[in-house]
C-alpha positions as semicolon CSV with decimal commas, in nm:
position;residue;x (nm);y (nm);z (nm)
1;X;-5,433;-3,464;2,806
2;X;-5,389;-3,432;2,427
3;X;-5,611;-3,137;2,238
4;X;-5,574;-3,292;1,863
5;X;-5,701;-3,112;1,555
6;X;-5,790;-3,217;1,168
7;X;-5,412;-3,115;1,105
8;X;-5,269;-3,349;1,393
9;X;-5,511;-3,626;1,287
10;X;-5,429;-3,622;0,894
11;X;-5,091;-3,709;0,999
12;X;-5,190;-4,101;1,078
13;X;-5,260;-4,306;0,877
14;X;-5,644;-4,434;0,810
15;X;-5,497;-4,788;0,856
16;X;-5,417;-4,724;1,203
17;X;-5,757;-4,681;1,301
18;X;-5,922;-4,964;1,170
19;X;-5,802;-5,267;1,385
20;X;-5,924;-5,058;1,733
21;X;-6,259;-4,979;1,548
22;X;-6,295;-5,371;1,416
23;X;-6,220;-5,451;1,801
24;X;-6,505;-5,263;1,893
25;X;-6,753;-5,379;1,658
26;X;-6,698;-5,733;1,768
27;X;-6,702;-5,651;2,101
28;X;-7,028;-5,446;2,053
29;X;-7,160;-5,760;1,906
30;X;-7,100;-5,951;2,186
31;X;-7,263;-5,698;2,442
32;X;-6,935;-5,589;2,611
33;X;-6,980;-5,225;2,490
34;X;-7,192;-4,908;2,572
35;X;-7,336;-4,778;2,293
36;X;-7,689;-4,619;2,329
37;X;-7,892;-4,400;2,044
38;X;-7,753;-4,066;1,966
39;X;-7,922;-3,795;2,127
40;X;-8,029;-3,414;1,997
41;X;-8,114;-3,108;2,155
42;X;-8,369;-2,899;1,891
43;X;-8,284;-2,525;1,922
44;X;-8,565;-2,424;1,657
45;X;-8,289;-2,347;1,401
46;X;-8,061;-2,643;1,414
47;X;-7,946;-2,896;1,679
48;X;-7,686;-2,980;1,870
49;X;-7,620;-3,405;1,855
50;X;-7,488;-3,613;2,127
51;X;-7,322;-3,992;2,069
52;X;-7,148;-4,133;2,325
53;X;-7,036;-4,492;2,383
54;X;-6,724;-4,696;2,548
55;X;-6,626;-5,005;2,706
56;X;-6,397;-5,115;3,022
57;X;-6,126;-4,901;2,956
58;X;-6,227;-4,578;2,726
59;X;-6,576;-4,373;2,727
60;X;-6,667;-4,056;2,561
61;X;-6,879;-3,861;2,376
62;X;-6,907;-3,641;2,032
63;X;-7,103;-3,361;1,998
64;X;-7,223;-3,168;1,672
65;X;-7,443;-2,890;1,493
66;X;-7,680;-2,844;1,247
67;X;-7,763;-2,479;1,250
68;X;-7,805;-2,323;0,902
69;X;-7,607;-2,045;0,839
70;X;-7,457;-1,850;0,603
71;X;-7,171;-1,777;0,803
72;X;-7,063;-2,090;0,907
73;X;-6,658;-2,144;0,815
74;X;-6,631;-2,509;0,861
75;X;-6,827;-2,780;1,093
76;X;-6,688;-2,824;1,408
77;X;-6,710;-3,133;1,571
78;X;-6,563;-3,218;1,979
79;X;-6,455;-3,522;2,116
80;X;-6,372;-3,623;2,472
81;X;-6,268;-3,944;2,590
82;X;-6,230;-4,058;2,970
83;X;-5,998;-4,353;3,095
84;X;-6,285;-4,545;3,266
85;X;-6,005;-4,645;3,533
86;X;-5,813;-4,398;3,592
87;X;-6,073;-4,110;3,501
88;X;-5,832;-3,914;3,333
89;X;-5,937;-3,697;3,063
90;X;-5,722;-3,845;2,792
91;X;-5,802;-3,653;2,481
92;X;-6,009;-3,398;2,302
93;X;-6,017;-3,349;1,919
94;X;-6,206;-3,076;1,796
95;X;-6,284;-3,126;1,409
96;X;-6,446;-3,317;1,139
97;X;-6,212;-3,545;1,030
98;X;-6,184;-3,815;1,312
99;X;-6,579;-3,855;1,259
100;X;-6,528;-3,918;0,878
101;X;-6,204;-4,149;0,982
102;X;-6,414;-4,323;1,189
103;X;-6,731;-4,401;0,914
104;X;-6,443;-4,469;0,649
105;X;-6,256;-4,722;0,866
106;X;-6,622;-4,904;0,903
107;X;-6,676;-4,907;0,509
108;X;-6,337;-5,072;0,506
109;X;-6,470;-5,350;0,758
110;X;-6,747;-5,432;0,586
111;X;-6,589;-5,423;0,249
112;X;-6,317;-5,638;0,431
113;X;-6,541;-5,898;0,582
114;X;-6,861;-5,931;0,299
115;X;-6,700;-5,835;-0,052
116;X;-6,476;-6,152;-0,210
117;X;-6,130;-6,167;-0,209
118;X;-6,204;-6,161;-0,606
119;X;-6,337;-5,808;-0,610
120;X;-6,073;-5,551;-0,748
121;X;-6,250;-5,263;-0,858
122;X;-6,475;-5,021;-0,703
123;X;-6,686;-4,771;-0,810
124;X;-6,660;-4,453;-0,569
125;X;-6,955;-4,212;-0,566
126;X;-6,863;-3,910;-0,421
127;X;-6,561;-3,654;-0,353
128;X;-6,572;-3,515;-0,041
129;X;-6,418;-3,574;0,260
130;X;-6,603;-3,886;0,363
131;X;-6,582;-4,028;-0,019
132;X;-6,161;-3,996;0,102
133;X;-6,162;-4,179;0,431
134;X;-6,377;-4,470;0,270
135;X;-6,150;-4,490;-0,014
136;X;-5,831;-4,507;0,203
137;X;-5,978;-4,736;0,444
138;X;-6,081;-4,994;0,193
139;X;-5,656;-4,950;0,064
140;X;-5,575;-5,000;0,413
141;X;-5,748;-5,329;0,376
142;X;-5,811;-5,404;0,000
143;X;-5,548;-5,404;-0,235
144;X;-5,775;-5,285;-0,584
145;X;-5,652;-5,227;-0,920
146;X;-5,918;-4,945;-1,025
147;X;-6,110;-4,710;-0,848
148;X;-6,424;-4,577;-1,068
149;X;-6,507;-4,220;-0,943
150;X;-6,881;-4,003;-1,025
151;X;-6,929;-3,639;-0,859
152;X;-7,206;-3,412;-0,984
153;X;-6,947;-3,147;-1,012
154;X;-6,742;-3,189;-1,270
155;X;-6,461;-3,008;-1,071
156;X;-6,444;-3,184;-0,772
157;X;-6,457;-3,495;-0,957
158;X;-6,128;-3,409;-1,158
159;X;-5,967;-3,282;-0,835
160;X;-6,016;-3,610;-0,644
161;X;-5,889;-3,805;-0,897
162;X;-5,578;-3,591;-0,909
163;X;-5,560;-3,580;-0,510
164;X;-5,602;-3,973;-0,507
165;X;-5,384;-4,039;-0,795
166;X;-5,077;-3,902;-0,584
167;X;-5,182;-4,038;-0,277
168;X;-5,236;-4,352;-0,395
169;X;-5,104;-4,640;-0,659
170;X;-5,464;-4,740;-0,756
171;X;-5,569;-4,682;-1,077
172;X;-5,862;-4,361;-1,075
173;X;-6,115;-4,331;-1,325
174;X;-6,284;-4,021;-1,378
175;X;-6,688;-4,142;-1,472
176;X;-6,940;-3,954;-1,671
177;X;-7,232;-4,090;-1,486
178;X;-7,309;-4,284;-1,162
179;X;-7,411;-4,575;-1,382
180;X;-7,090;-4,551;-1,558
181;X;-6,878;-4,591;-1,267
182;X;-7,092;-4,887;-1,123
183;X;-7,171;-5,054;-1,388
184;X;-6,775;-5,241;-1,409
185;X;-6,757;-5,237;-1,031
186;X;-6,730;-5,537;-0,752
187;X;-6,729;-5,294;-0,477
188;X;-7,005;-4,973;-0,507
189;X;-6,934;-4,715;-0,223
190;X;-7,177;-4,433;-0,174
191;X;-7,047;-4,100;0,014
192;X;-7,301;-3,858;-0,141
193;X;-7,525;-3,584;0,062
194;X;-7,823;-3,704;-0,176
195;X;-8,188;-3,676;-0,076
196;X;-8,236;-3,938;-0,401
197;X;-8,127;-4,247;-0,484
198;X;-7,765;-4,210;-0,701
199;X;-7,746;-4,619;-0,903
């Protein structure tokens, strides 16, 4: 049994996670999955959320916080999955990134499956983590010539497009507005916290 953390599950690629996820999806769709509501436990100053799904061979489960505090470090995210056959605990990961991997590799799907084969440029608002793993998992399945980049925060936005620019041989453009970055955009991807609407 494998404990993984962010660190072990930077080291693979985004690409490698789509194809499994895309299998699932389809097999979701065709009612050979489990894959009921998430679940919550209110503690009066934040809860703790349950999702858990499978199929014939893998089950699990992810678990996750939303206390407010001012001393929280990081979020910290667990996952546990079970060989349904054997019933061998096969892994745990304890982190956030495998959750924003897993988001990211279904923006890639769906930019994949509904945007045309045409579309070459995509406007990317947002510069977190999640705004990363939906970039990379569109390039895992996209090839695009320009990436159009927003952030409220002028500094994240300039560090992104630094991070991506050496990570990456898409062209980044660093956008004054939302509009701006949308505006000459096939492909509009959204990874904001927003309470409001951002285009």
């Amino acid at each position: 049994m494998q404990v993984l953390t962010d660190n072990d599950i930077a080291r693979i690629p985004i690409g490698a996670f789509i194809e499994p996820i895309a299998d699932f999806v389809v097999a979701d769709f065709a009612g050979k999955t489990v894959a009921p509501p998430r679940h919550s436990v209110d503690f009066h100053t934040g809860k703790i959320v349950f999702t858990t799904g499978g199929n014939d061979r893998l089950a699990g489960f992810r678990a996750y916080e939303s206390f407010a505090s001012h001393q929280r470090i990081a979020e910290q995210q667990l996952v546990a999955a079970w060989d349904t056959q054997t019933c061998a605990l096969k892994g745990v990961h304890i982190g956030t990134r495998l959750g924003a991997i897993r988001t990211g590799a279904l923006g890639a799907i769906a930019v994949a499956t509904l945007a045309p084969a045409s579309a070459t440029t995509c406007a990317l608002i947002g510069t977190g983590l999640q705004a990363e793993t939906q970039l990379l998992g569109v390039l895992a399945r996209r090839p695009l010539a320009q990436v159009r980049v927003y952030s409220r925060h002028k500094a994240n936005l300039e560090a992104f497009v630094s991070r991506m620019r050496a990570l990456t041989p898409v062209g980044m453009i660093a956008c004054d507005t939302a509009e701006d970055a949308a505006a000459h955009a096939d492909i509009a991807i959204l990874a904001t916290n927003a309470g409001m609407p951002v285009i």
